[in-house]
Amino acid sequence: MATAPPSRRHRPSCVSRSSSSLQSIQALRGFAALYVVAFHSGLALAHADIPALAWLTTHVIKRGHVGVDVFFVISGFIIAWVAIVGPKGPETPSTFLVKRTFRLAPPYWLMSVLHSTWLNPVSTSALLSSLAFLPQANVDAPYFGYPALYVGWSLNYEAFFYALCALGLTLFGRRALWLVALVLFTTTIIVPFWHGSVVLRNPEALHAWATPVQAMAANPLVLEFLLGAGLAWLYAKHRHRLTPALARVLLAVSLGAFIISVIGPAPKFDLLARGLPAGALLMGLVAMEYCSLLRVPRVAVRLGELSYALYLVHPSVIEATHRLVGVLAPEWIGTQLLLFAVNLALTLALAALLHRYVEQPSIALGRKTIDWMHDTRHAWRARLGLQKP
C-alpha cells in the first residue's frame, strides 16, 4: 500500500487543537486602545540626564497613532470573519446593519454630546455631522474636520466600511468582499485617476476635487479595512494548513516587523509601513491561538472588551485633567507620570461604566431588535402563505 511521504505524514497539524474564540484579537484591540491613550495623554519622559527616556518618548510613546492602523485592520478582519466568511455564514444585511449600528452608535453619540457640552462646544451642524458619522470638510487629511469628539474621525471610516459590507451582503451574500474590494479599488484608484489626480499613497495628502465623503473614500487608509478582510478570507480558507512551527515563525517575524514599523522612520499613517505590519501581527497572534500555543490572560481579554469604551472616554478625561492641573510644571517627569496614572485610572473606571451601562445594554437591545425583526418577518410570511411547513 502506498504511503504519504514522511514530511507530509508526520507534519504536526493544528486542526485538532483549534480555538475559535479569537481572544488574541481582543487582546490586540486592548493594546491598541491603551497605546492611543498613552499617545493622546501627551506623556513625555524626556530628561537631560537620561537619553533613553527621550528616545522612548520620541520613538515609542509618540507613535501611539499606530493604534489606529491596528484598529482598522482588526475591524476589517472581525467584520469579514463574523459577518461574511466565517463558519456561521453570511449575515443578512438587516441583521448586519442593526448589530453594527447598536454596537457603534449609542456610546459614541453619548460621549459626543457630553464632550461637546462640557469641554468642546461645537455648532449644531458640526454636532449633527458627527452623530451621522460624516466628515466635515476636505481639509486636514485623514481627519477631514474633527468631529465633536475628536477620535470620532476614525469612526467615520468604520461607518463607511460597514455601509460597503452591508451593500455587499445585499447583492452578493458570502461573496460580499468582492464588492467591497471593487468599490475601494474604485474610490482610491480609479476615481482619483479619472479626475486627473495622482493616486495617493500618503493618507495626509488631499484631493482638491473631492467632497468630504469622496475625500475619505479615496484616502488609502480605507485599504487597511480591506487588508484585514483579506486576511480573514485567507484564515477562513487556509487555517487548516497551519502548523505549530509555522505559527511560531509567523508570530516572530510579524512581531519584529511591527516593532520596526513603530520605532522606524515611517509616515504617521501608511498602508505599507504601518498597516501591513499590523496585519502581520494580527495573523501571527491568530495563528498561535489556533494552534493552542497562546494562552491569552483574562485581563488582556477584558481590556479588549473595554477597548471601544476606552477609545471613546479617554479624550474627555485627558482634556479635563489637563485643564485642572495645567498650572503644574509639565517638564517634570514626576508630574508627567502622575498625570498619566490619573488619566489611565479615570479612563479605565469610566470606560467600565460606559461599557456596563451603555455599550452592553445597547448591544442587547440590538439583539432584541433582530429577534423582533425575525419574528415579524416570519409572521408576515405565514399570513401571506409563504412560510414553509
CSV table of N, CA, C and O in Angstrom, one decimal, residues 167-206:
chain,number,residue,atom,x,y,z
A,167,LEU,N,-23.9,46.7,1.8
A,167,LEU,CA,-24.2,46.6,0.3
A,167,LEU,C,-23.8,45.3,-0.3
A,167,LEU,O,-24.5,44.7,-1.1
A,168,GLY,N,-22.6,44.9,0.0
A,168,GLY,CA,-22.1,43.6,-0.5
A,168,GLY,C,-22.9,42.5,-0.1
A,168,GLY,O,-23.2,41.6,-0.9
A,169,LEU,N,-23.3,42.4,1.2
A,169,LEU,CA,-24.2,41.3,1.7
A,169,LEU,C,-25.5,41.4,1.0
A,169,LEU,O,-26.1,40.3,0.7
A,170,THR,N,-26.0,42.5,0.7
A,170,THR,CA,-27.3,42.7,0.0
A,170,THR,C,-27.2,42.1,-1.4
A,170,THR,O,-28.1,41.4,-1.9
A,171,LEU,N,-26.1,42.4,-2.1
A,171,LEU,CA,-26.0,42.0,-3.5
A,171,LEU,C,-25.4,40.6,-3.8
A,171,LEU,O,-25.7,39.9,-4.7
A,172,PHE,N,-24.4,40.2,-2.9
A,172,PHE,CA,-23.6,39.0,-3.2
A,172,PHE,C,-23.5,38.0,-2.0
A,172,PHE,O,-22.9,37.0,-2.2
A,173,GLY,N,-24.1,38.3,-0.9
A,173,GLY,CA,-24.1,37.4,0.2
A,173,GLY,C,-22.6,37.0,0.6
A,173,GLY,O,-21.9,37.9,1.0
A,174,ARG,N,-22.3,35.7,0.6
A,174,ARG,CA,-21.0,35.3,1.1
A,174,ARG,C,-19.8,35.9,0.2
A,174,ARG,O,-18.7,35.9,0.7
A,175,ARG,N,-20.1,36.3,-1.0
A,175,ARG,CA,-19.1,36.9,-1.8
A,175,ARG,C,-19.1,38.5,-1.7
A,175,ARG,O,-18.6,39.2,-2.6
A,176,ALA,N,-19.6,39.0,-0.6
A,176,ALA,CA,-19.7,40.4,-0.4
A,176,ALA,C,-18.3,41.1,-0.5
A,176,ALA,O,-18.2,42.3,-0.9
A,177,LEU,N,-17.2,40.4,0.0
A,177,LEU,CA,-15.9,41.1,0.0
A,177,LEU,C,-15.4,41.4,-1.4
A,177,LEU,O,-14.6,42.3,-1.6
A,178,TRP,N,-15.9,40.7,-2.4
A,178,TRP,CA,-15.6,41.1,-3.8
A,178,TRP,C,-16.1,42.5,-4.2
A,178,TRP,O,-15.4,43.3,-4.8
A,179,LEU,N,-17.3,42.8,-3.7
A,179,LEU,CA,-17.9,44.1,-4.0
A,179,LEU,C,-17.1,45.2,-3.2
A,179,LEU,O,-16.8,46.2,-3.7
A,180,VAL,N,-16.8,44.9,-1.9
A,180,VAL,CA,-16.1,45.8,-1.1
A,180,VAL,C,-14.7,46.1,-1.7
A,180,VAL,O,-14.3,47.3,-1.8
A,181,ALA,N,-14.0,45.1,-2.2
A,181,ALA,CA,-12.7,45.3,-2.8
A,181,ALA,C,-12.9,46.1,-4.1
A,181,ALA,O,-12.1,47.0,-4.4
A,182,LEU,N,-13.9,45.9,-4.9
A,182,LEU,CA,-14.1,46.6,-6.1
A,182,LEU,C,-14.4,48.1,-5.8
A,182,LEU,O,-13.9,49.0,-6.5
A,183,VAL,N,-15.3,48.3,-4.9
A,183,VAL,CA,-15.6,49.7,-4.5
A,183,VAL,C,-14.4,50.5,-4.0
A,183,VAL,O,-14.1,51.6,-4.4
A,184,LEU,N,-13.6,49.8,-3.1
A,184,LEU,CA,-12.5,50.5,-2.6
A,184,LEU,C,-11.4,50.7,-3.6
A,184,LEU,O,-10.7,51.8,-3.6
A,185,PHE,N,-11.2,49.8,-4.5
A,185,PHE,CA,-10.3,50.0,-5.7
A,185,PHE,C,-10.7,51.2,-6.5
A,185,PHE,O,-9.9,52.0,-7.0
A,186,THR,N,-12.0,51.3,-6.7
A,186,THR,CA,-12.6,52.4,-7.5
A,186,THR,C,-12.4,53.7,-6.8
A,186,THR,O,-11.9,54.7,-7.4
A,187,THR,N,-12.7,53.8,-5.5
A,187,THR,CA,-12.6,55.1,-4.8
A,187,THR,C,-11.2,55.6,-4.6
A,187,THR,O,-10.9,56.8,-4.6
A,188,THR,N,-10.3,54.6,-4.4
A,188,THR,CA,-8.9,55.0,-4.1
A,188,THR,C,-8.0,55.1,-5.3
A,188,THR,O,-7.0,55.8,-5.3
A,189,ILE,N,-8.4,54.5,-6.4
A,189,ILE,CA,-7.5,54.5,-7.6
A,189,ILE,C,-8.2,55.0,-8.9
A,189,ILE,O,-7.7,56.0,-9.5
A,190,ILE,N,-9.3,54.4,-9.2
A,190,ILE,CA,-10.0,54.8,-10.5
A,190,ILE,C,-10.5,56.2,-10.4
A,190,ILE,O,-10.3,57.0,-11.4
A,191,VAL,N,-11.3,56.6,-9.4
A,191,VAL,CA,-11.8,57.9,-9.3
A,191,VAL,C,-10.8,59.0,-9.3
A,191,VAL,O,-10.9,60.0,-10.0
A,192,PRO,N,-9.7,58.9,-8.4
A,192,PRO,CA,-8.7,59.9,-8.5
A,192,PRO,C,-8.0,60.0,-9.9
A,192,PRO,O,-7.7,61.1,-10.3
A,193,PHE,N,-7.8,58.9,-10.5
A,193,PHE,CA,-7.2,58.9,-11.8
A,193,PHE,C,-8.1,59.6,-12.8
A,193,PHE,O,-7.6,60.3,-13.7
A,194,TRP,N,-9.4,59.3,-12.7
A,194,TRP,CA,-10.4,59.9,-13.6
A,194,TRP,C,-10.4,61.4,-13.5
A,194,TRP,O,-10.6,62.1,-14.5
A,195,HIS,N,-10.2,61.9,-12.3
A,195,HIS,CA,-10.2,63.4,-12.1
A,195,HIS,C,-8.8,64.0,-12.3
A,195,HIS,O,-8.6,65.2,-12.1
A,196,GLY,N,-7.9,63.2,-12.8
A,196,GLY,CA,-6.6,63.7,-13.2
A,196,GLY,C,-5.7,63.9,-12.0
A,196,GLY,O,-4.6,64.5,-12.1
A,197,SER,N,-6.0,63.3,-10.9
A,197,SER,CA,-5.1,63.3,-9.7
A,197,SER,C,-4.1,62.2,-9.7
A,197,SER,O,-4.4,61.1,-10.3
A,198,VAL,N,-3.1,62.4,-9.0
A,198,VAL,CA,-2.1,61.3,-8.8
A,198,VAL,C,-2.7,60.4,-7.8
A,198,VAL,O,-3.3,60.8,-6.8
A,199,VAL,N,-2.6,59.1,-8.0
A,199,VAL,CA,-3.1,58.1,-7.0
A,199,VAL,C,-2.2,58.3,-5.8
A,199,VAL,O,-1.0,58.1,-5.8
A,200,LEU,N,-2.8,58.6,-4.6
A,200,LEU,CA,-2.0,58.9,-3.4
A,200,LEU,C,-1.8,57.7,-2.5
A,200,LEU,O,-2.7,57.0,-2.2
A,201,ARG,N,-0.6,57.6,-2.1
A,201,ARG,CA,-0.3,56.6,-1.0
A,201,ARG,C,-0.3,57.3,0.4
A,201,ARG,O,-0.6,56.7,1.4
A,202,ASN,N,0.0,58.6,0.4
A,202,ASN,CA,0.1,59.3,1.7
A,202,ASN,C,-1.3,59.7,2.2
A,202,ASN,O,-2.0,60.5,1.5
A,203,PRO,N,-1.8,59.2,3.3
A,203,PRO,CA,-3.1,59.5,3.8
A,203,PRO,C,-3.3,60.9,4.2
A,203,PRO,O,-4.4,61.4,4.4
A,204,GLU,N,-2.2,61.7,4.4
A,204,GLU,CA,-2.3,63.1,4.8
A,204,GLU,C,-2.4,64.0,3.6
A,204,GLU,O,-2.5,65.2,3.8
A,205,ALA,N,-2.4,63.5,2.4
A,205,ALA,CA,-2.5,64.3,1.2
A,205,ALA,C,-4.0,64.5,0.8
A,205,ALA,O,-4.8,63.8,1.3
A,206,LEU,N,-4.3,65.5,0.0
A,206,LEU,CA,-5.7,65.9,-0.3
A,206,LEU,C,-5.9,65.8,-1.8
A,206,LEU,O,-5.0,66.1,-2.6
